[in-house]
Amino acid sequence: MTRLPHSILMFGVLLAAAVTSADEGASGDAEYTIEGKLAISPHQDNFTDILEATQILVDGGQHIGFLKDDYSFEIRNVVPGSYLVQVSHPLINFEPVRVDISSKGAKRARRVNNVQPHLNNHLPYPLKIKVLGLHNYFQQRETWSATDFIFHPMVWTMGLPVLLIMVLPKMMSAEDMAQTQREVQQMQNAARMPAVPELSEMMTSFLGQRPPQRGGASNTNNRNRNERIRHD
Amino acid sequence: MFELKILLFSIGCLTCSGLFEDQVGKWDWLRKHVGPVKHVNFGTIAGGNIFVGTASNVLASINSRSGKLVWRKILQEDERGVIHSLSRRGNPILVTGSDPPILRSFHISGALHWETKLPSTPPKDSEQEHFIDAESMTVVSVYTSAKDVVVSQFSYASQETKTSEPISAPFARLSKCTLVDNSIYVCLVDQTLKVLALSDLARGFISSDLKTDASALELKGLPEGRFVAVRSKVSTWLYGVSAKGAELLRQFDDLTEITNFKHNDVVYQVLAKRSESSCWTLSVLDSKFSEVSELRGEICIPNVFSGIRTLDVMGLSKKDAAVSYRAVVTTDDAGVLMFQKEGRVVWSREEALSEVTNVQFVDLPLSDIEAHIEEEFTEKPTGVLSMLIKRIYSQLQQLATFFEPKNPLAKNFGLVRDNFGFHKVVFMATKVGKLFLVDNLSGDILWSRYLPNIRPFSNGQYITVTQRSTAHIPHPPVLSIFGRSPSGGSRVLALNPITGQILDDQHLDITITQYSLLQPNEEFLKGVVLYDETTRRTIVYPAKANTNYKHYLLTVGKRGVADGFLLEDGKIDRLWSIHLAAGSEVEGVAVKGQENVHSQGRVLGDRSVLYKYINPNLAAIISRSAQQNSVFVYLIDVVTGSIIYQTVHRKAKGPIHMVHSENWFVYSYINEKMRRQEISAIDLYEGFEQPNDTFSSFSSVQPQVEHNTFILPDYIVQLKDTVTEKGITSKLILAANAQGSILEIPKAMLDPRRPVNPTMLHREEGLIPYVPEILVPPQSILNYNQSVARVRGIETAPSGLESTCLVLAYGLDLYYTRVAPSQNFDILKDNFEHYFILVVLAALVTATYVTRALSARKALKAAWQ
């Protein structure tokens, strides 16, 4: 609502401008002309078929305009009212504009807002139709590329475990390997020695009756060894 | 803003059916047309582009060597766009419309040169004719009223208008008049020529008696010089006209057409005389009316076109400065052909296809081998051995064809059914009375047939009925077309759609307004009940068809009364009658087509099922009242006449388009208050109770109605839904807009249950939050940049694959494509990497063998250690 005075002011200015550009035929039957121009420079090379293929549609073809070779257009015999001016081209996306013509012939242009049609977003009149870009009708085809493949999460989830299985044993340095081998050897030796009790034996003796007391150091050693076995 | 982003994202996901750039033209085609040619302009240079003005209100530039469309300007479809006159040479200058007439000049490039309103105001109740002189840039307008004529001359160069006083001519209104040489106005009144010289208007009309007693005379002004031709059934008289009156120059017999052309300031008369059934001899007379023998030619019209309607000839100089000419011929069936002097057809255009009224997809028959196998099951058994031999033979043949190189997706693959049911033929009927069969993969015309004595009914359409499909092998398929007969009554033509052979041609003495199919007889032929609303008569076609039937019928009068009838074995009973909103006119009626509905309900977020209200007897009627400025919507059960739902849109107007399918109804209208296109969706549900298996209008419950309206940023000119074989695939609404794009709007976007404040349950169900405006991304434009001008209808048909639907949009242009509303879930993608997979598999197999050998060697080595 705070915008209202501003828009009235603008309306007044436009009224003054429109009186000077009143039509020749506006005298009797109150029919007006909508004028405008496409805001593209005439030397634009990549738009070759604009003059042939462009249609200017007012209210979906109620009135039709044609482009002149300077990209300007006029739509004649329009009675007062509010009109949607669309410039249709198969490849280029032009901004649609709403044009209001009052019963006195004052014209103004607004940005199209379908949800709040009474909102006033002024655009210059005579119309300057902007190019919003080219229509992108097509989906991008997925192309195979090495980076896509590498950064794909599936590749990571599959690849990492493989990496761990294959590479980690190799990453262990030679002394580590030697160490492990030594320990395995020790374990085998220990298994051969009857003096060293089995874990199950230990447990049964521990749960059944108190086992004979041994040094704390040998006990911790034993636990460590067990853990290592579980690891391997 | 954030919500909008979500919306855009969700649209993007829903309509992933967009095309890839390399699929352009792979299964779609566009045929651009201009309409039946009315005026010809031979352009600025010989061999350059020619310009035509057509009855479809199109100005087009056509390459005179290839016949290809260079550009076209599509004017308004109503009387404001009617091309009254087109200059004969030079840049195209044309007069369109009558209130007021607008004069436009275009560059050869297609740009508008200038445009002006013809300043003279026509006298009241007058008919107007306009004649353009391109050289002096003047337009002569003749306004004919009941008593007199007013001649007005407008010069573009000086922007001045000279309007004459009314000249007394009480005959002018009722007789044929023309202007020749932009200076002499000639009228033919009974057996008298009345001549008015524009240079001496005060003198009035001068009469010259024709001195003939022939009746039914016609007048034709010749394009060049001061010549008119008066024609009777047998004779043609060539008159020279001047300010002094008319003077008989020559008399010819049995001419089909007379015209003339000017070359190097000499006017040559061209006479076309039929020599054979489809050939015409062109004889050229010089200024002394003696025949120039070296300019004699013969043109033969290819048999896909009918006879000559108009002939336009352009003179040109050959390299050795000898005179030659080219002729543009239009035919009765809206064809346009360019001939060389030698009689060669340079190009031809089938413009009847710009006036398609009815479209029907027809399944192709099985291939001979498959038909052979089918036959085995229908034949009576003839002994074990012979049947075994037959079976082995046919299977050997099958094996042989299996190894023949063929690609089911390739374009021309014979007129037999393919594996996926993508290849069909399209039967089309046109306003001019020409029937076509078009191949849907290539767009080629397979056969065409011109019927001079059948025209569309008053609603602009024929009735086409498939009486027997191609599935019943020994019996030929039968497709019947019903139309208005110019002599009154109706005419029916039964034909084999594949071959074009006419099986039956009958005159029926009722005007058909509705029809319904009957049960097939023992030869699988379905009869048709035809109904005439005005006389309330009903007949059955063919007369010997099964006459035991019970059909319910809905008739909606223009004045807003809907009646329900029961047709039972030839008797007609009125069951109910409803007066729609006072003063409203019916804009349209939508009933459901024959289709399968796969899913009986919708699963909600809490895993309960909301059952659909699928009433096959439901009809939707939309009427509009001009005085109340409102649009009224009714959903009526045709059997009981009960109104299931009604609503009104205040300050709304047409054009109204609608789609009625399954348990929903979608329609579009223009909201005048908000000045925007709105599209409204109604969904009907029975509730959470499982309904009976078979629906009955008498025992059904009142459905729950969900109704919601959305905004579209474009003006809709046509709506249609996609259909698939089993109805499993979700539906798309195809909306053609004024720019000529066909938008794909998923039904999920037009779901009235879309919540404004989505809850967890809604999200679980997959409902998209409600946003008023439906923005259609360009990827969802079915015909990408192949705009289809003036879409009058969209026809959809299921293919053999559940995922795919065939679409043909017709109007001024024809556009065919296929669409997969839920993506191609039952077919490999067309970029499926067959070779890549083959290579990978081969590599894996070799790798297996190589590693096996390697590991064996390693194991051996390890064993030796």
XYZ file of C-alpha atoms in Angstrom, chain B residues 340-855:
516
model
C 6.891 -25.829 -65.602
C 5.919 -25.028 -69.159
C 7.030 -28.503 -70.179
C 4.455 -29.938 -67.836
C 6.792 -31.150 -65.155
C 5.518 -30.822 -61.598
C 8.132 -28.694 -59.854
C 6.535 -29.245 -56.463
C 3.223 -29.931 -54.857
C 1.856 -29.295 -51.389
C -0.957 -31.200 -49.732
C -2.673 -28.347 -47.938
C -5.771 -30.367 -47.062
C -3.719 -31.600 -44.108
C -3.953 -28.120 -42.607
C -7.673 -28.670 -42.107
C -7.719 -31.983 -40.289
C -10.908 -32.438 -38.284
C -10.759 -36.060 -37.133
C -7.814 -38.244 -36.257
C -7.862 -41.912 -35.440
C -4.922 -44.177 -34.710
C -5.312 -47.569 -36.388
C -3.358 -50.665 -35.362
C -1.456 -52.324 -38.138
C -2.302 -55.896 -39.081
C -0.036 -58.775 -38.131
C 2.670 -59.759 -40.570
C 1.880 -62.572 -43.015
C 3.828 -65.132 -41.035
C 2.193 -64.286 -37.760
C -1.179 -64.238 -39.467
C -0.366 -67.680 -40.823
C 0.281 -68.951 -37.327
C -2.935 -67.359 -36.100
C -4.821 -69.080 -38.888
C -3.744 -72.496 -37.604
C -5.865 -71.982 -34.542
C -8.963 -70.874 -36.395
C -8.927 -73.564 -39.089
C -10.657 -76.882 -38.647
C -8.206 -79.706 -37.915
C -7.236 -81.561 -41.089
C -5.130 -84.377 -39.739
C -2.093 -84.647 -37.545
C 0.518 -84.923 -40.271
C -0.586 -81.959 -42.360
C -0.859 -79.787 -39.269
C 2.599 -80.833 -38.147
C 4.034 -79.995 -41.562
C 2.251 -76.644 -41.524
C 3.568 -75.859 -38.088
C 7.133 -76.806 -38.953
C 6.942 -74.802 -42.146
C 5.684 -71.666 -40.437
C 8.229 -71.936 -37.683
C 11.019 -72.356 -40.190
C 9.793 -69.209 -41.873
C 9.761 -67.448 -38.531
C 13.318 -68.542 -37.976
C 14.297 -67.231 -41.389
C 12.769 -63.823 -40.766
C 14.390 -63.702 -37.368
C 17.788 -63.615 -39.029
C 16.770 -60.992 -41.546
C 18.372 -57.690 -40.611
C 15.696 -55.391 -39.271
C 15.345 -52.868 -36.553
C 11.919 -52.529 -34.956
C 12.570 -48.854 -34.315
C 13.646 -48.143 -37.878
C 11.304 -45.919 -39.750
C 10.083 -47.899 -42.725
C 9.534 -51.461 -41.824
C 6.537 -52.496 -43.898
C 2.931 -52.050 -42.905
C 2.953 -54.762 -40.273
C 2.787 -54.598 -36.541
C 6.092 -54.192 -34.723
C 7.030 -55.735 -31.391
C 6.447 -52.644 -29.297
C 3.317 -51.386 -31.017
C 5.006 -48.082 -31.878
C 4.190 -48.380 -35.548
C 0.601 -47.490 -36.302
C -1.169 -45.639 -39.030
C -3.209 -42.519 -38.540
C -6.480 -42.029 -40.336
C -7.336 -38.376 -40.861
C -10.420 -36.692 -42.232
C -10.250 -33.087 -43.383
C -12.678 -30.220 -43.787
C -12.338 -30.196 -47.569
C -13.475 -33.820 -47.736
C -10.168 -35.526 -48.305
C -9.246 -38.591 -46.287
C -5.676 -39.554 -45.510
C -3.808 -42.453 -44.054
C -0.491 -41.358 -42.634
C 2.358 -43.517 -41.370
C 3.038 -42.432 -37.806
C 6.765 -43.116 -37.885
C 7.655 -41.262 -41.044
C 4.702 -38.942 -41.587
C 4.324 -40.205 -45.167
C 0.900 -40.293 -46.772
C 0.053 -43.937 -47.509
C -3.150 -43.213 -49.372
C -5.506 -40.287 -49.826
C -8.980 -40.071 -51.246
C -11.036 -37.019 -52.141
C -14.760 -37.298 -51.526
C -16.640 -34.376 -53.028
C -19.956 -35.353 -51.442
C -19.133 -35.610 -47.744
C -18.543 -32.669 -45.427
C -18.175 -32.297 -41.661
C -21.266 -31.868 -39.503
C -22.221 -28.460 -38.157
C -19.812 -28.838 -35.227
C -16.951 -28.958 -37.731
C -16.228 -32.651 -37.285
C -17.037 -35.987 -38.801
C -17.864 -39.054 -36.778
C -15.302 -41.800 -37.231
C -15.946 -45.231 -35.791
C -13.761 -48.330 -35.775
C -16.320 -51.028 -36.479
C -13.833 -53.840 -36.701
C -10.186 -53.648 -35.702
C -7.295 -55.273 -37.527
C -7.187 -58.126 -35.008
C -9.748 -60.365 -36.768
C -7.514 -61.677 -39.473
C -9.678 -63.196 -42.187
C -12.085 -60.244 -41.917
C -10.841 -56.875 -43.127
C -10.757 -54.008 -40.654
C -13.660 -51.580 -41.037
C -13.562 -47.916 -40.207
C -16.672 -45.864 -40.899
C -16.861 -42.160 -41.388
C -20.152 -40.312 -41.069
C -20.530 -36.809 -42.445
C -23.032 -34.311 -43.712
C -24.161 -34.750 -47.261
C -24.259 -31.466 -49.201
C -27.634 -32.521 -50.589
C -29.087 -32.977 -47.083
C -29.025 -35.847 -44.649
C -25.867 -37.733 -43.879
C -23.504 -39.933 -45.720
C -21.611 -42.909 -44.413
C -18.536 -44.448 -45.888
C -17.163 -47.713 -44.590
C -13.620 -48.393 -45.628
C -10.676 -50.598 -44.955
C -8.328 -48.135 -43.296
C -5.173 -50.005 -44.263
C -5.815 -50.190 -47.994
C -8.281 -47.336 -48.440
C -10.707 -49.634 -50.200
C -14.328 -48.475 -49.874
C -16.508 -51.270 -48.507
C -19.797 -49.411 -48.288
C -21.138 -45.999 -49.312
C -24.614 -45.055 -48.204
C -26.875 -42.088 -47.861
C -28.747 -41.825 -44.555
C -31.686 -39.475 -44.245
C -31.022 -38.281 -40.709
C -28.591 -35.672 -39.406
C -26.396 -37.514 -36.951
C -25.535 -35.757 -33.724
C -24.571 -38.704 -31.541
C -23.556 -42.289 -31.915
C -22.829 -45.316 -29.826
C -21.198 -48.645 -30.604
C -23.115 -51.916 -30.333
C -21.924 -55.381 -29.410
C -20.036 -57.114 -32.240
C -21.830 -59.711 -34.326
C -20.408 -63.153 -35.139
C -18.155 -61.575 -37.769
C -16.741 -59.227 -35.115
C -18.375 -56.224 -36.779
C -19.705 -53.673 -34.338
C -22.878 -51.897 -35.367
C -23.461 -48.216 -34.619
C -26.592 -46.595 -33.200
C -27.013 -43.157 -34.729
C -29.150 -40.523 -33.097
C -30.566 -37.261 -34.392
C -31.221 -34.759 -31.609
C -33.537 -32.466 -33.540
C -35.942 -35.054 -34.891
C -35.294 -37.564 -32.053
C -34.811 -40.364 -34.492
C -32.482 -43.241 -34.180
C -31.238 -45.750 -36.710
C -28.766 -48.555 -36.656
C -25.932 -48.864 -39.137
C -25.429 -51.279 -40.807
C -29.129 -52.082 -40.936
C -28.556 -55.784 -40.352
C -26.524 -55.232 -37.173
C -27.462 -56.566 -33.801
C -30.476 -54.525 -32.684
C -30.687 -55.624 -29.053
C -29.217 -52.760 -27.129
C -29.783 -50.497 -24.186
C -27.873 -47.245 -24.230
C -28.082 -44.137 -22.124
C -27.745 -40.877 -23.942
C -27.049 -37.332 -22.882
C -28.038 -34.411 -25.057
C -27.166 -30.862 -24.178
C -28.922 -28.098 -26.022
C -27.094 -24.872 -26.716
C -29.676 -23.055 -24.630
C -28.721 -24.850 -21.469
C -31.022 -27.833 -21.105
C -29.483 -31.231 -20.490
C -31.651 -34.276 -21.194
C -31.032 -37.903 -20.453
C -32.514 -40.528 -22.735
C -32.668 -44.267 -22.772
C -32.354 -45.853 -26.189
C -33.638 -49.382 -26.046
C -34.058 -51.443 -29.208
C -35.054 -48.429 -31.283
C -37.313 -46.844 -28.660
C -36.391 -43.513 -27.130
C -37.484 -42.560 -23.599
C -36.639 -39.329 -21.880
C -35.451 -40.126 -18.379
C -34.645 -36.749 -16.927
C -34.103 -33.127 -17.842
C -32.015 -30.491 -16.112
C -32.051 -26.764 -16.734
C -28.566 -25.421 -16.339
C -27.923 -21.919 -14.974
C -30.328 -19.395 -16.485
C -29.127 -17.644 -19.588
C -26.039 -19.759 -19.919
C -24.736 -21.317 -23.086
C -23.076 -24.676 -23.070
C -19.381 -24.414 -23.782
C -18.553 -28.076 -23.735
C -19.382 -31.571 -22.591
C -16.762 -34.124 -21.585
C -17.378 -37.816 -21.122
C -14.765 -40.439 -20.415
C -13.239 -42.419 -23.213
C -12.724 -46.156 -23.184
C -9.696 -46.723 -21.009
C -8.307 -48.994 -18.380
C -7.929 -47.775 -14.826
C -5.351 -49.920 -13.157
C -5.398 -48.652 -9.598
C -8.665 -48.562 -7.664
C -7.388 -46.309 -4.961
C -4.605 -44.188 -3.554
C -2.464 -45.204 -0.644
C -2.252 -42.400 1.874
C 0.576 -41.609 4.223
C -0.910 -43.727 7.044
C -1.152 -46.735 4.690
C -4.943 -46.509 4.444
C -6.497 -46.542 0.963
C -8.646 -43.793 -0.456
C -10.799 -45.472 -3.097
C -11.454 -43.690 -6.380
C -14.967 -42.897 -7.550
C -14.844 -44.383 -11.027
C -18.244 -43.783 -12.550
C -18.291 -44.575 -16.267
C -21.623 -42.757 -16.635
C -20.314 -39.450 -15.383
C -20.445 -36.499 -17.759
C -19.044 -33.045 -17.194
C -20.881 -30.051 -18.609
C -19.528 -26.521 -18.580
C -21.731 -23.600 -19.490
C -21.102 -19.884 -19.458
C -23.495 -17.083 -18.839
C -22.495 -13.826 -20.477
C -24.811 -11.692 -18.386
C -23.662 -13.179 -15.083
C -20.099 -13.314 -16.412
C -19.688 -16.706 -14.822
C -18.685 -20.212 -15.756
C -20.772 -23.077 -14.373
C -19.420 -26.589 -13.957
C -21.658 -29.634 -13.524
C -20.798 -33.264 -13.026
C -23.906 -35.247 -13.906
C -24.613 -38.962 -13.782
C -26.152 -39.638 -17.167
C -28.139 -42.677 -16.015
C -29.906 -41.137 -13.043
C -29.598 -37.465 -13.893
C -28.283 -36.642 -10.445
C -25.839 -33.802 -10.133
C -22.770 -35.238 -8.459
C -21.041 -31.888 -8.096
C -21.483 -28.355 -9.288
C -19.539 -25.180 -8.933
C -19.321 -21.716 -10.399
C -16.443 -19.411 -11.256
C -17.439 -15.775 -11.104
C -15.862 -13.315 -13.525
C -14.608 -16.056 -15.759
C -14.805 -16.698 -19.451
C -13.796 -19.158 -22.097
C -12.249 -20.565 -24.151
C -12.885 -23.605 -22.002
C -11.001 -26.831 -22.511
C -11.436 -29.971 -20.523
C -10.176 -33.475 -19.876
C -12.258 -36.105 -18.124
C -10.662 -39.385 -17.144
C -10.505 -41.981 -14.357
C -11.804 -40.250 -11.245
C -10.833 -36.724 -12.163
C -11.861 -33.810 -14.322
C -9.524 -31.008 -15.349
C -10.666 -27.867 -17.136
C -9.225 -24.517 -18.046
C -10.815 -21.090 -18.270
C -9.746 -17.469 -18.072
C -10.168 -15.596 -14.843
C -11.221 -12.145 -15.988
C -10.834 -10.480 -12.637
C -7.232 -11.579 -12.233
C -6.669 -11.659 -16.016
C -4.942 -14.985 -16.078
C -5.334 -18.507 -17.336
C -6.505 -20.851 -14.646
C -6.696 -24.605 -14.666
C -8.917 -26.384 -12.234
C -8.857 -30.012 -11.100
C -11.631 -32.030 -9.488
C -10.906 -35.441 -7.954
C -13.690 -37.749 -6.816
C -13.226 -40.415 -4.132
C -15.609 -43.009 -2.728
C -13.965 -42.961 0.669
C -12.044 -45.492 2.702
C -14.523 -48.352 2.181
C -13.753 -50.746 -0.622
C -16.490 -50.205 -3.213
C -18.374 -52.943 -5.027
C -16.584 -54.552 -7.920
C -19.001 -53.332 -10.552
C -20.132 -49.772 -10.446
C -23.847 -49.000 -10.463
C -25.198 -45.485 -10.777
C -28.313 -46.506 -8.855
C -26.555 -47.709 -5.731
C -23.463 -45.558 -5.582
C -22.644 -43.257 -2.709
C -22.140 -39.522 -3.046
C -18.404 -39.152 -3.636
C -15.993 -36.984 -1.710
C -14.977 -34.127 -3.947
C -11.583 -32.488 -3.910
C -11.342 -29.332 -6.007
C -8.460 -26.964 -6.465
C -7.421 -24.367 -8.992
C -3.997 -23.475 -10.313
C -2.578 -20.679 -12.428
C -0.824 -21.213 -15.725
C 1.340 -18.453 -17.173
C 0.289 -19.294 -20.765
C -2.960 -19.230 -22.651
C -4.241 -22.742 -23.264
C -5.735 -23.575 -26.644
C -6.157 -27.329 -26.185
C -6.052 -29.933 -23.411
C -5.655 -33.694 -23.605
C -4.540 -36.542 -21.384
C -2.173 -39.365 -22.236
C -3.487 -42.917 -22.410
C -1.566 -46.141 -22.010
C -2.358 -49.788 -22.601
C -3.189 -50.812 -19.032
C -3.497 -47.478 -17.276
C -0.654 -48.224 -14.866
C 1.548 -45.381 -16.009
C 0.767 -42.050 -14.393
C -0.975 -39.518 -16.575
C 0.252 -36.350 -18.200
C -2.035 -33.514 -19.167
C -0.906 -32.160 -22.523
C -1.730 -28.488 -22.845
C -1.132 -26.687 -26.117
C -0.551 -22.986 -25.637
C -1.035 -20.022 -27.949
C 2.649 -19.954 -28.865
C 2.365 -23.452 -30.303
C 4.142 -25.373 -27.545
C 2.684 -28.512 -26.064
C 3.275 -28.511 -22.336
C 3.467 -31.695 -20.307
C 1.835 -31.191 -16.926
C 1.922 -34.281 -14.701
C -1.418 -35.072 -13.083
C 0.408 -34.980 -9.746
C 0.906 -31.247 -10.273
C -2.828 -30.859 -10.907
C -3.730 -32.824 -7.799
C -6.409 -31.005 -5.777
C -5.149 -32.747 -2.642
C -1.870 -30.831 -2.774
C -1.645 -29.439 0.769
C -0.971 -25.801 1.590
C 0.655 -26.822 4.873
C 2.204 -30.224 4.289
C 2.357 -32.600 7.221
C 4.448 -35.721 7.689
C 1.600 -37.841 6.292
C 1.433 -35.740 3.159
C 5.145 -36.032 2.687
C 4.922 -39.777 3.233
C 2.255 -39.964 0.538
C 4.407 -37.951 -1.840
C 2.105 -34.981 -2.279
C 3.709 -31.843 -3.622
C 2.934 -28.789 -1.477
C 0.395 -26.442 -3.036
C 1.759 -23.454 -4.901
C -0.737 -21.477 -6.972
C 1.293 -21.088 -10.126
C 2.331 -24.065 -12.210
C 5.605 -23.248 -13.883
C 6.368 -25.582 -16.727
C 10.109 -25.820 -17.366
C 11.152 -25.801 -21.034
C 12.321 -29.409 -20.677
C 8.662 -30.311 -20.297
C 7.714 -28.853 -23.645
C 6.897 -31.922 -25.668
C 7.612 -30.411 -29.067
C 10.718 -28.431 -27.989
C 11.267 -25.770 -30.686
C 8.956 -27.411 -33.228
C 6.036 -25.054 -32.605
C 2.688 -26.297 -33.832
C 0.579 -23.461 -35.174
C -3.058 -23.181 -34.132
C -3.499 -26.517 -32.403
C -7.106 -27.635 -32.904
C -6.782 -31.013 -31.305
C -4.415 -33.520 -29.738
C -5.004 -37.220 -30.247
C -3.360 -39.764 -27.991
C -3.217 -43.527 -28.378
C -1.575 -46.272 -26.346
C 1.387 -48.086 -27.822
C 2.102 -51.747 -27.215
C 4.367 -50.816 -24.322
C 2.760 -49.718 -21.109
C 5.194 -46.861 -20.600
C 4.639 -45.121 -23.903
C 1.818 -43.105 -25.409
C 1.618 -41.895 -29.004
C 0.650 -38.262 -29.516
C -0.479 -36.418 -32.608
C -1.246 -32.715 -32.428
C -3.115 -31.261 -35.367
C -4.121 -27.806 -36.393
C -2.512 -25.777 -39.116
C 0.492 -28.068 -38.639
C 0.796 -31.726 -37.798
C 3.144 -32.868 -35.071
C 3.656 -36.456 -34.034
C 5.730 -37.749 -31.184
C 5.607 -40.287 -28.417
C 5.820 -39.654 -24.747
C 6.666 -41.753 -21.691
C 4.859 -40.138 -18.748
C 6.616 -42.256 -16.114
C 9.845 -42.672 -18.049
C 10.741 -45.701 -20.120
C 10.513 -48.338 -17.398
C 9.860 -51.255 -19.728
C 12.311 -50.578 -22.499
C 16.070 -50.110 -22.538
C 17.174 -46.541 -22.923
C 18.060 -45.731 -26.480
C 21.598 -44.891 -25.432
C 22.026 -48.245 -23.730
C 25.659 -49.205 -24.250
C 25.344 -52.643 -25.790
C 28.907 -52.637 -27.007
C 30.336 -51.341 -23.778
C 28.687 -54.109 -21.810
C 29.827 -56.678 -24.354
C 33.395 -55.453 -24.121
C 33.332 -55.457 -20.323
C 31.936 -58.986 -20.210
C 34.473 -60.238 -22.692
C 37.254 -58.579 -20.721
C 36.034 -60.158 -17.485
C 35.910 -63.606 -19.036
C 39.435 -63.312 -20.425
C 40.635 -61.912 -17.122
C 39.163 -64.938 -15.325
C 41.004 -67.377 -17.541
C 44.250 -65.447 -17.408
C 44.210 -65.149 -13.627
C 43.342 -68.819 -13.297
C 46.354 -69.750 -15.339
C 48.524 -67.348 -13.366
C 47.331 -68.620 -9.998
